[in-house]
Coordinates of C-alpha atoms in Angstrom, one line a residue:
Chain A
M1 CA 12.3 35.4 -33.1
I2 CA 11.8 39.1 -32.8
N3 CA 9.3 40.7 -30.5
I4 CA 7.3 43.9 -30.5
K5 CA 9.3 45.4 -27.6
E6 CA 12.4 45.3 -29.8
I7 CA 10.8 46.5 -33.0
E8 CA 8.8 49.4 -31.5
K9 CA 11.9 51.3 -30.7
V10 CA 13.5 50.8 -34.1
K11 CA 13.4 53.7 -36.7
I12 CA 11.5 53.0 -39.9
K13 CA 14.7 53.7 -41.8
A14 CA 16.6 51.1 -39.8
L15 CA 13.8 48.6 -40.3
E16 CA 14.0 49.0 -44.0
K17 CA 17.7 48.6 -44.0
K18 CA 17.9 45.5 -41.8
Y19 CA 14.7 43.8 -43.2
P20 CA 14.1 45.0 -46.8
F21 CA 11.0 42.8 -47.0
S22 CA 9.3 44.7 -44.2
I23 CA 8.5 47.4 -46.7
A24 CA 6.0 45.1 -48.5
F25 CA 4.0 44.9 -45.3
F26 CA 3.6 48.7 -45.2
E27 CA 2.8 48.9 -48.9
N28 CA 0.2 46.1 -48.9
N29 CA -1.5 47.6 -45.8
N30 CA -1.8 51.0 -47.4
L31 CA 0.5 52.5 -44.8
N32 CA 2.4 55.4 -46.3
I33 CA 5.9 55.6 -44.7
D34 CA 7.3 58.3 -47.0
G35 CA 8.8 61.0 -44.9
Y36 CA 8.6 59.0 -41.7
D37 CA 12.2 57.5 -42.0
E38 CA 13.3 59.1 -38.7
Y39 CA 10.2 57.9 -36.7
T40 CA 10.4 54.7 -34.7
F41 CA 7.8 52.1 -35.5
E42 CA 5.9 53.0 -32.4
E43 CA 6.0 56.8 -33.2
Y44 CA 4.9 56.1 -36.7
L45 CA 1.8 54.1 -35.5
N46 CA 1.0 56.8 -33.0
H47 CA 1.1 59.6 -35.5
F48 CA -2.3 58.8 -37.0
T49 CA -5.2 61.0 -35.8
E50 CA -8.5 59.6 -34.4
E51 CA -10.1 60.7 -37.7
E52 CA -7.5 58.9 -39.9
I53 CA -7.9 55.7 -37.8
E54 CA -11.6 55.6 -38.3
E55 CA -11.5 56.8 -41.9
W56 CA -9.0 54.2 -43.1
A57 CA -10.1 51.4 -40.8
I58 CA -6.7 51.3 -39.1
D59 CA -6.4 49.0 -36.1
I60 CA -3.1 49.8 -34.4
E61 CA -3.0 46.8 -32.0
K62 CA -3.8 44.5 -34.9
I63 CA -1.1 46.1 -37.1
K64 CA 1.5 45.4 -34.3
I65 CA 0.5 41.8 -33.9
D66 CA 0.4 41.3 -37.7
F67 CA 3.7 43.0 -38.3
I68 CA 5.5 40.7 -35.8
A69 CA 3.8 37.6 -37.2
Y70 CA 4.7 38.7 -40.7
M71 CA 8.3 39.5 -39.8
N72 CA 8.9 36.2 -37.9
E73 CA 7.3 34.1 -40.7
M74 CA 9.4 35.8 -43.3
L75 CA 12.6 35.3 -41.2
T76 CA 11.8 31.6 -40.8
F77 CA 10.9 31.4 -44.5
L78 CA 14.3 32.9 -45.4
G79 CA 16.0 30.4 -43.0
I80 CA 14.1 27.4 -44.3
E81 CA 15.7 27.4 -47.6
E82 CA 19.0 26.3 -46.0
E83 CA 17.2 23.5 -44.2
D84 CA 17.1 20.0 -45.7
G85 CA 14.3 19.8 -48.1
V86 CA 11.8 17.1 -49.0
N87 CA 13.6 14.0 -50.2
S88 CA 10.7 11.6 -50.3
L89 CA 6.9 11.4 -50.2
T90 CA 5.2 8.3 -48.9
I91 CA 1.5 7.4 -49.4
I92 CA 0.2 4.9 -47.0
A93 CA -2.9 3.0 -48.1
G94 CA -6.4 4.0 -46.8
N95 CA -9.8 3.0 -48.2
N96 CA -11.7 3.5 -51.5
K97 CA -15.1 5.0 -51.5
Y98 CA -16.8 1.7 -50.6
G99 CA -14.7 1.5 -47.5
E100 CA -12.5 -1.3 -48.9
K101 CA -8.8 -1.2 -48.2
E102 CA -6.7 0.1 -51.1
E103 CA -4.8 -2.5 -53.0
F104 CA -1.3 -1.5 -52.1
E105 CA 0.5 -1.1 -48.8
S106 CA 2.6 2.1 -49.3
L107 CA 4.3 3.9 -52.1
T108 CA 7.4 6.0 -51.6
I109 CA 8.4 8.6 -54.3
H110 CA 11.8 10.1 -54.2
K111 CA 13.1 13.5 -55.3
G112 CA 13.6 13.6 -59.1
E113 CA 11.1 10.8 -59.7
I114 CA 8.0 11.1 -61.8
V115 CA 4.8 9.1 -61.0
S116 CA 1.8 9.2 -63.3
I117 CA -1.8 8.9 -62.1
V118 CA -4.3 7.2 -64.4
G119 CA -8.0 6.4 -64.1
P120 CA -11.3 7.5 -65.4
T121 CA -12.5 11.1 -64.7
G122 CA -14.1 11.4 -61.3
S123 CA -12.3 8.3 -60.0
G124 CA -10.7 10.1 -57.1
K125 CA -7.6 11.8 -58.5
S126 CA -8.5 15.1 -56.9
R127 CA -8.9 13.4 -53.6
L128 CA -5.5 11.9 -53.9
L129 CA -4.0 15.2 -54.8
A130 CA -5.8 16.9 -51.9
D131 CA -4.6 14.2 -49.4
I132 CA -1.0 15.0 -50.5
E133 CA -1.5 18.7 -50.3
W134 CA -3.1 18.4 -46.8
T135 CA -0.5 15.9 -45.6
A136 CA -3.4 13.6 -44.6
N137 CA -2.9 11.7 -41.4
G138 CA -5.7 9.2 -41.5
D139 CA -8.0 12.2 -41.0
T140 CA -9.5 12.6 -44.5
P141 CA -12.3 10.6 -46.1
T142 CA -9.8 8.1 -47.6
E143 CA -8.0 7.6 -44.3
R144 CA -4.7 7.7 -46.2
S145 CA -1.6 8.9 -44.5
I146 CA 1.2 10.9 -46.0
L147 CA 4.8 10.8 -44.8
I148 CA 7.5 13.3 -45.7
N149 CA 11.1 12.0 -45.5
E150 CA 9.6 8.8 -44.1
K151 CA 8.4 10.7 -41.0
E152 CA 5.1 12.1 -39.9
P153 CA 5.2 15.6 -41.5
D154 CA 5.4 18.9 -39.6
K155 CA 2.0 20.6 -39.4
K156 CA 3.6 23.7 -41.0
W157 CA 2.9 22.2 -44.4
R158 CA -0.8 22.4 -43.8
F159 CA -1.3 26.0 -42.7
S160 CA 1.7 28.1 -43.8
S161 CA 0.9 30.1 -46.9
S162 CA 4.5 31.0 -47.6
N163 CA 5.7 27.5 -47.3
K164 CA 3.5 25.2 -49.3
L165 CA 4.3 21.6 -50.0
V166 CA 2.6 21.4 -53.3
A167 CA 2.6 23.5 -56.5
Q168 CA -0.2 22.6 -58.9
L169 CA 0.1 23.1 -62.6
S170 CA -3.5 22.9 -63.9
Q171 CA -4.6 22.7 -67.5
N172 CA -5.8 26.2 -67.4
M173 CA -2.9 28.6 -68.0
N174 CA -4.8 31.8 -68.3
F175 CA -3.3 34.9 -67.0
V176 CA -5.5 37.5 -65.4
M177 CA -2.7 40.1 -64.8
D178 CA -1.8 42.6 -67.4
L179 CA 2.0 42.6 -67.3
T180 CA 5.0 41.8 -69.4
V181 CA 6.8 38.5 -69.0
K182 CA 9.6 40.3 -67.1
E183 CA 7.2 42.2 -64.7
F184 CA 5.3 39.0 -64.1
I185 CA 8.4 37.0 -63.1
E186 CA 9.7 39.9 -61.1
L187 CA 6.4 40.0 -59.1
H188 CA 6.6 36.3 -58.4
A189 CA 10.3 36.6 -57.5
K190 CA 9.5 39.4 -55.0
S191 CA 6.8 37.4 -53.3
R192 CA 9.4 34.7 -52.8
L193 CA 12.0 37.1 -51.5
I194 CA 14.5 36.1 -54.1
Q195 CA 17.9 38.0 -53.9
N196 CA 19.3 37.5 -57.4
E197 CA 16.2 38.6 -59.3
E198 CA 17.9 39.4 -62.7
E199 CA 19.7 36.1 -62.9
V200 CA 16.5 34.1 -62.0
I201 CA 14.4 36.0 -64.5
Q202 CA 16.9 35.2 -67.3
K203 CA 17.1 31.6 -66.2
I204 CA 13.3 31.2 -66.4
I205 CA 12.9 32.8 -69.8
D206 CA 15.7 30.7 -71.2
A207 CA 14.2 27.6 -69.9
A208 CA 10.7 28.6 -71.1
N209 CA 12.0 29.3 -74.6
H210 CA 13.8 25.9 -74.6
L211 CA 10.3 24.3 -74.1
A212 CA 8.2 26.5 -76.4
G213 CA 7.9 26.1 -80.1
E214 CA 7.9 29.8 -80.8
Q215 CA 10.3 32.1 -79.0
F216 CA 9.2 35.1 -76.9
N217 CA 11.0 37.7 -74.9
L218 CA 10.9 39.6 -71.7
D219 CA 8.9 42.5 -73.1
T220 CA 6.1 40.3 -74.4
P221 CA 2.8 40.9 -72.5
I222 CA 1.8 37.7 -70.8
T223 CA -1.7 38.0 -72.2
S224 CA -0.5 37.8 -75.7
L225 CA 1.5 34.5 -75.2
S226 CA 0.1 31.6 -77.1
G227 CA -1.2 28.5 -75.2
G228 CA 2.1 26.7 -75.6
Q229 CA 4.2 29.7 -74.6
S230 CA 2.1 30.2 -71.5
R231 CA 2.5 26.6 -70.5
A232 CA 6.2 26.8 -71.1
L233 CA 6.6 29.9 -69.0
M234 CA 4.5 28.4 -66.2
I235 CA 6.4 25.2 -66.1
A236 CA 9.8 27.0 -66.1
D237 CA 8.6 29.4 -63.4
T238 CA 7.3 26.6 -61.2
A239 CA 10.5 24.5 -61.7
I240 CA 12.8 27.4 -60.9
L241 CA 11.0 29.9 -58.7
S242 CA 8.4 27.9 -56.7
T243 CA 9.7 26.7 -53.4
S244 CA 7.1 23.8 -53.3
P245 CA 9.0 20.5 -53.4
I246 CA 6.2 18.6 -54.9
V247 CA 4.6 19.4 -58.3
L248 CA 1.2 18.1 -59.3
I249 CA 0.5 18.3 -63.0
D250 CA -3.0 17.9 -64.4
E251 CA -2.2 16.7 -67.9
I252 CA 0.3 18.6 -70.0
E253 CA -1.4 19.0 -73.3
N254 CA 0.6 18.2 -76.4
A255 CA 0.2 21.7 -78.0
G256 CA 3.2 23.8 -78.5
I257 CA 5.7 22.5 -75.9
D258 CA 8.3 19.8 -75.7
R259 CA 6.7 17.7 -72.9
K260 CA 9.7 15.5 -72.4
R261 CA 11.9 18.5 -71.8
A262 CA 9.3 20.0 -69.5
L263 CA 9.3 16.9 -67.3
N264 CA 13.1 16.8 -67.4
L265 CA 13.2 20.5 -66.3
L266 CA 11.0 19.8 -63.3
V267 CA 12.9 16.7 -62.3
S268 CA 16.3 18.5 -62.7
E269 CA 15.2 21.1 -60.2
E270 CA 14.9 18.1 -57.9
K271 CA 11.2 18.1 -57.5
I272 CA 8.8 15.2 -56.9
V273 CA 6.5 15.1 -59.9
L274 CA 3.0 13.6 -59.9
M275 CA 1.1 13.8 -63.1
A276 CA -2.5 13.0 -63.9
T277 CA -2.7 11.9 -67.5
H278 CA -4.6 9.9 -70.2
D279 CA -1.8 10.2 -72.6
P280 CA 0.3 6.9 -73.1
T281 CA 3.5 8.8 -74.0
L282 CA 3.4 10.8 -70.7
A283 CA 2.2 7.8 -68.6
L284 CA 5.2 5.8 -69.8
M285 CA 7.7 8.5 -69.2
A286 CA 7.0 8.1 -65.5
D287 CA 8.9 5.6 -63.5
K288 CA 5.7 4.3 -61.9
R289 CA 2.0 4.8 -62.4
I290 CA -0.8 4.8 -59.9
V291 CA -4.1 3.3 -61.2
I292 CA -7.2 4.8 -59.5
K293 CA -10.6 3.1 -59.3
N294 CA -13.6 3.8 -57.2
G295 CA -11.9 6.5 -55.3
G296 CA -9.0 4.3 -54.2
I297 CA -5.6 3.3 -55.5
H298 CA -6.2 0.1 -57.4
K299 CA -2.7 -0.7 -58.5
V300 CA 0.8 0.7 -58.5
L301 CA 2.6 -0.4 -61.6
K302 CA 6.3 -0.1 -62.3
T303 CA 7.0 0.8 -66.0
Q304 CA 8.3 -2.4 -67.6
E305 CA 11.0 -2.9 -70.2
E306 CA 8.4 -3.8 -72.8
E307 CA 6.5 -0.6 -72.1
K308 CA 9.8 1.3 -72.5
E309 CA 9.9 -0.1 -76.0
V310 CA 6.3 1.0 -76.6
L311 CA 7.5 4.5 -75.5
V312 CA 10.3 4.5 -78.1
E313 CA 7.7 3.7 -80.7
L314 CA 5.3 6.4 -79.4
E315 CA 8.1 8.9 -79.5
R316 CA 8.9 8.0 -83.1
M317 CA 5.3 8.6 -84.0
D318 CA 5.3 11.9 -82.1
K319 CA 8.3 13.0 -84.1
I320 CA 6.6 12.2 -87.4
I321 CA 3.5 14.1 -86.3
S322 CA 5.4 17.1 -85.1
G323 CA 7.4 17.1 -88.4
L324 CA 4.2 17.1 -90.3
R325 CA 2.9 19.9 -88.1
A326 CA 6.0 22.0 -88.8
N327 CA 5.7 21.5 -92.5
L328 CA 2.0 22.4 -92.4
R329 CA 2.9 25.7 -90.6
K330 CA 5.5 26.5 -93.3
G331 CA 2.8 26.0 -96.0
E332 CA 4.5 23.0 -97.5
R333 CA 2.8 19.9 -99.1
L334 CA 2.7 16.9 -96.8
K335 CA 4.5 13.8 -98.2
K336 CA 4.1 10.2 -97.3
Chain B
M1 CA -23.9 25.3 -31.2
N2 CA -20.9 26.6 -33.2
L3 CA -21.3 29.9 -34.9
I4 CA -19.3 30.8 -38.0
T5 CA -19.4 34.1 -39.8
I6 CA -18.4 34.0 -43.5
S7 CA -18.1 37.1 -45.7
G8 CA -16.5 38.1 -48.9
P9 CA -17.2 40.1 -52.0
P10 CA -20.1 39.2 -54.3
S11 CA -19.4 36.3 -56.6
S12 CA -16.2 35.3 -54.8
G13 CA -17.6 31.8 -54.4
K14 CA -18.9 31.9 -50.8
T15 CA -22.0 29.8 -51.4
S16 CA -20.2 27.1 -53.4
I17 CA -17.5 26.8 -50.7
I18 CA -20.1 26.6 -47.9
L19 CA -22.1 24.0 -49.7
K20 CA -19.1 21.8 -50.3
T21 CA -18.0 22.3 -46.7
I22 CA -21.4 21.4 -45.4
H23 CA -21.3 18.2 -47.4
A24 CA -18.2 17.2 -45.4
L25 CA -19.8 18.2 -42.1
H26 CA -22.9 16.1 -43.0
E27 CA -20.6 13.1 -43.4
R28 CA -19.8 13.6 -39.7
D29 CA -23.6 13.7 -38.9
L30 CA -23.5 17.3 -37.8
K31 CA -26.6 19.4 -38.3
V32 CA -25.7 22.6 -40.1
G33 CA -27.9 25.7 -40.9
V34 CA -27.2 28.8 -42.9
V35 CA -28.5 32.3 -42.7
K36 CA -27.8 34.3 -45.8
F37 CA -27.6 38.1 -45.6
D38 CA -27.8 40.0 -48.9
C39 CA -28.8 43.4 -50.1
L40 CA -31.3 43.3 -53.0
Y41 CA -31.6 39.7 -54.2
T42 CA -30.4 36.2 -53.6
D43 CA -31.6 32.8 -54.6
D44 CA -28.9 31.0 -52.7
D45 CA -31.5 29.8 -50.3
I46 CA -32.8 27.5 -53.0
Y47 CA -29.3 25.8 -53.3
Y48 CA -29.2 25.3 -49.6
K49 CA -32.7 23.9 -49.4
K50 CA -31.8 21.5 -52.2
A51 CA -28.8 20.3 -50.1
G52 CA -31.2 19.7 -47.2
V53 CA -29.8 22.6 -45.2
P54 CA -32.2 24.6 -43.0
V55 CA -31.8 28.2 -44.3
K56 CA -33.2 31.7 -43.7
K57 CA -32.4 34.7 -45.8
G58 CA -32.5 38.4 -45.0
L59 CA -32.4 41.2 -47.5
S60 CA -31.3 44.5 -46.2
G61 CA -32.9 46.5 -49.0
S62 CA -32.3 50.2 -48.4
L63 CA -30.3 49.6 -45.2
C64 CA -26.6 49.3 -45.0
P65 CA -26.2 45.5 -45.1
D66 CA -23.8 45.1 -42.2
H67 CA -25.9 47.3 -40.0
Y68 CA -28.7 45.1 -40.9
F69 CA -26.6 42.1 -40.0
V70 CA -25.6 43.3 -36.5
S71 CA -29.2 44.3 -35.7
N72 CA -30.4 40.8 -36.5
I73 CA -27.6 38.5 -35.4
E74 CA -28.9 37.7 -31.9
E75 CA -32.3 36.6 -33.2
V76 CA -30.5 34.5 -35.9
V77 CA -28.5 32.8 -33.2
Q78 CA -31.7 32.0 -31.3
W79 CA -33.2 30.6 -34.5
G80 CA -30.2 28.3 -34.8
R81 CA -30.6 27.1 -31.3
D82 CA -34.3 26.4 -31.8
E83 CA -33.4 24.4 -34.8
K84 CA -30.9 22.4 -32.7
L85 CA -28.1 23.1 -35.1
D86 CA -24.5 21.9 -34.4
V87 CA -23.1 24.6 -36.7
L88 CA -24.8 27.8 -37.8
I89 CA -23.1 29.6 -40.7
T90 CA -23.9 33.2 -41.5
E91 CA -23.1 34.3 -45.0
S92 CA -22.8 38.0 -46.0
A93 CA -21.3 40.0 -48.9
G94 CA -19.3 42.9 -47.3
L95 CA -20.4 45.1 -50.1
C96 CA -18.3 48.1 -49.6
N97 CA -15.2 46.1 -48.8
R98 CA -14.8 48.0 -45.5
C99 CA -17.5 46.4 -43.6
S100 CA -17.0 43.2 -41.6
P101 CA -19.6 41.4 -39.6
Y102 CA -17.1 39.6 -37.5
I103 CA -17.6 39.2 -33.8
K104 CA -15.0 38.8 -31.2
D105 CA -14.5 35.2 -30.1
I106 CA -16.7 33.9 -33.1
Q107 CA -14.9 32.3 -35.9
A108 CA -14.5 34.6 -39.0
I109 CA -13.8 33.5 -42.5
C110 CA -13.2 35.7 -45.5
V111 CA -13.6 34.3 -49.0
I112 CA -11.8 36.0 -51.9
D113 CA -11.0 34.9 -55.4
N114 CA -7.9 34.9 -57.5
L115 CA -9.7 36.6 -60.4
S116 CA -10.4 39.7 -58.4
G117 CA -7.0 41.3 -59.2
I118 CA -3.6 41.5 -57.5
N119 CA -4.4 44.6 -55.6
T120 CA -7.6 43.4 -54.1
P121 CA -6.1 42.3 -50.8
K122 CA -5.0 45.9 -50.4
K123 CA -8.5 47.3 -51.1
I124 CA -10.4 45.1 -48.6
G125 CA -10.4 46.4 -45.1
P126 CA -11.3 44.7 -41.8
M127 CA -13.3 42.1 -43.7
L128 CA -10.0 40.6 -44.8
K129 CA -7.6 41.9 -42.3
S130 CA -9.4 40.6 -39.2
A131 CA -10.5 37.2 -40.5
D132 CA -9.3 34.0 -38.8
I133 CA -9.3 32.0 -42.0
V134 CA -8.9 33.4 -45.5
V135 CA -10.2 31.1 -48.2
I136 CA -8.9 31.8 -51.7
T137 CA -11.0 30.4 -54.6
K138 CA -10.9 30.0 -58.3
G139 CA -7.3 28.9 -58.2
D140 CA -7.9 26.4 -61.0
I141 CA -8.4 29.3 -63.5
V142 CA -5.1 31.1 -62.9
S143 CA -1.5 30.0 -63.1
Q144 CA 0.5 28.6 -60.2
A145 CA 2.6 31.8 -60.1
E146 CA -0.4 34.0 -59.9
R147 CA -1.8 31.9 -57.0
E148 CA 1.5 32.2 -55.2
V149 CA 1.6 36.0 -55.7
F150 CA -2.0 36.5 -54.7
A151 CA -1.6 34.3 -51.5
S152 CA 1.5 36.3 -50.5
K153 CA -0.4 39.6 -50.8
V154 CA -3.1 38.1 -48.6
H155 CA -0.6 36.9 -46.2
S156 CA 1.1 40.3 -45.9
V157 CA -2.2 42.0 -44.9
N158 CA -3.3 39.3 -42.6
P159 CA -0.3 37.2 -41.5
K160 CA -2.1 35.7 -38.5
A161 CA -4.8 34.1 -40.6
I162 CA -4.8 30.5 -41.9
T163 CA -4.7 31.0 -45.7
M164 CA -6.1 28.1 -47.7
H165 CA -7.1 27.4 -51.3
V166 CA -10.5 25.8 -51.9
N167 CA -12.0 24.9 -55.2
G168 CA -15.8 25.6 -55.1
L169 CA -16.4 23.4 -58.2
T170 CA -14.5 20.3 -57.4
G171 CA -14.5 20.8 -53.7
Q172 CA -10.8 20.3 -53.4
G173 CA -9.9 21.7 -50.0
A174 CA -13.5 21.9 -48.7
Y175 CA -13.0 18.8 -46.5
E176 CA -9.9 20.3 -45.0
L177 CA -11.8 23.6 -44.3
S178 CA -14.6 21.6 -42.6
T179 CA -12.2 20.2 -40.1
L180 CA -11.5 23.7 -38.9
L181 CA -15.1 24.7 -38.4
Y182 CA -16.5 22.5 -35.7
D183 CA -15.3 22.4 -32.2
E184 CA -17.2 20.0 -29.9
K185 CA -16.3 22.0 -26.8
E186 CA -17.7 25.2 -28.2
D187 CA -21.3 26.2 -27.5
V188 CA -22.6 29.7 -28.3
E189 CA -25.8 30.4 -26.4
T190 CA -26.1 34.0 -27.2
V191 CA -24.1 36.8 -28.8
K192 CA -25.8 39.5 -26.6
G193 CA -23.1 41.7 -25.1
K194 CA -20.4 40.5 -27.5
Q195 CA -18.5 43.0 -29.6
L196 CA -17.9 43.5 -33.2
R197 CA -14.2 43.2 -34.2
F198 CA -14.3 46.5 -35.9
S199 CA -16.6 49.5 -36.0
M200 CA -18.8 50.0 -39.1
P201 CA -18.6 53.0 -41.4
S202 CA -20.9 55.8 -40.3
A203 CA -23.0 58.1 -42.4
L204 CA -26.1 59.9 -41.0
C205 CA -26.4 62.6 -43.7
S206 CA -29.5 64.0 -45.4
Y207 CA -29.3 61.3 -48.0
C208 CA -29.6 58.6 -45.3
L209 CA -33.0 60.1 -44.5
G210 CA -34.3 59.9 -48.1
E211 CA -33.1 63.2 -49.7
T212 CA -32.6 62.7 -53.4
R213 CA -31.9 66.3 -54.6
I214 CA -28.3 67.3 -55.4
G215 CA -26.5 70.4 -54.3
E216 CA -25.1 71.9 -51.1
D217 CA -28.5 73.4 -50.1
Y218 CA -29.9 69.9 -49.5
Q219 CA -26.9 68.5 -47.7
M220 CA -27.0 68.2 -43.9
G221 CA -25.3 66.1 -41.2
N222 CA -22.1 64.1 -41.8
V223 CA -21.0 65.5 -45.1
R224 CA -17.5 65.6 -46.4
K225 CA -16.2 67.3 -49.5
M226 CA -13.5 66.1 -51.9
K227 CA -10.5 68.3 -52.3
L228 CA -10.5 69.2 -56.0
G229 CA -8.0 72.0 -55.8
D230 CA -4.3 71.8 -56.6
E231 CA -3.6 70.1 -53.2
N232 CA -5.1 66.9 -54.5
D233 CA -3.0 66.6 -57.6

C-alpha cells in the first residue's frame, strides 16, 4: 500500500517511470502533465490557479484521494494475477419463485468445465446469472448461495470494477466504437495493464480467425466485421484478455463461427463456462445441464452416453448443412 | 427517511433503473417516493404512478436545472417526510455534464450508459467524479470488451465509487443495487445547512437577464471571450 505522504513528494517524471499506469489517471481526468515532469505531485496539484480550479471543476482533495485509491487498486490488481485463481464455482440451492426449495442440493463446476442452462424464456436464467455475478449469499430473492473454491467468496468480487468474477458474452455483438481490430484490442489490453501487448494482439486475431468462416486482419475496422467475425473476435478476446474466470454465454448463434472450437478455446484458457442455450448441439457439448423452471433449478442432468451418441449424429448433420452452405456461397448446384 | 440523489445524462436509463430498483425495495415492504427534476418536459411521472410510486415533478424551464434543484430540495425532503417515505429518490439530468446535485453525506448515484462513447467519462465532471455509486447501463448492447474498457475509464476518474452494471430492461443487477440504497439506521430530517459536494457553474451575464440581441454592445456582466487568434491553434 502506498499513501499520499509518500506520493506527494515524488516527481511526476518518477511517478511515470515507476508506475506507468499512473499516466492513464492523469489522462482520463483531463489533467495535462506535459511540461510538469520536474514538479512533485503536490507541486503539480498546487500550480492550478483559483480560476482554473473553478473553470475545470477541479477538486484537489478529491484528486489526491482518488489517485491513491486508483494506484493501490491497480497495484493489487497487478499482484492478483499471481494469486491462485478460481478453481471451482458451487451453487447451493435456494428457492424457486413460489418459495419451494430447488430440486438439487448443490452443484460444483470446475475450471475447464462447460455447463449449459436450458429452460423457457423468462424462466429465471437471468436471475441465476445475476446470483453468480453477485456471489449471492442467501441475500438475493432466490436465497441461493455461491461458493468460490468451496469457500465463502471474498467480497471483492462484488464491488471491484477491475476484478470482476464474470464476463458475459451476450447475443448482441455490436460495436459502438469506430476503431480498427488492432486499435480495439490494444485499448482493451491497455485497460487490463497487459505487458506484452503485441504478442497478445497477435494471439487474439489468430484465435479469432481460427473460429471465423471468413478471415479478417488487424487493419479491418471493427464496424465492418460480419456477425460471425465479430462473434469470433469477441470470444477470442474474452478467452485471452478478460481476467474474469467465469464466462456466461447467452446462446452462441450458429452463424459464421465454429462453435465447438469457440467453446474449446474458452475452456482451454481454463475458464468456467456457463451457457444458456436452446440448441441441442450446444446443450450436449456441455458436461452437465441445468434445467430451469418457475425461477428455480428444476434438475441438474449429467450428459449421458446415449446423448453423446445423439451429439455425434447432430454433428454429422451440422457438417452436411455447413457443406451445403459453403457450396451455396460458391454458386454451385446443391446435390442430394 | 433515506434520501438518494440520482443523476446522469438524458436517456442514460435513470428512470428504468430506478423503477426496477424500487420493485426490489417494494418486495422488502419499503415505501419509496420519487421527485423528478427536468428541464422542459418529462412524462416519467406517469411511469412512476403506474408502478404505484408517489411522485412529484419539477420543470426548471428557463432556469439552470441544478440551481432549481438546490432551491427546492429542502421542500422536497419535507414532502417525503409528510408522505412517510422510507426512501426518497430524486432524479435529475445533469444537463451540462458539469452540474451535480449531490449533497455531502447524502448518497449520490450517477447513471451513465455504454453507448455514450468511450471518452464520455472524461467529459463528465463532478456529476460522475463525486458520485458514491456509478451505475453503467446498456451493457447488453455492446461487447464484453467494450464493457470492460468503459468500466475501466469510469474507474480511473472515480476510483472510490462502487461501479456496477445494471440492465434497465431485464433488471439484472437492480436487486443488487437496491441492497445498497436503504440503511435502517439512517434518517434524514432536513437538508437545511448541508452543503453541496461541488459548486455549480456561474453565469450572471446580460443573457441571464433576458437579453437576446447579439454583439459586444449588449454584453454585460460575467462575459468571457474565446481566443481565436494564433495562440489557440
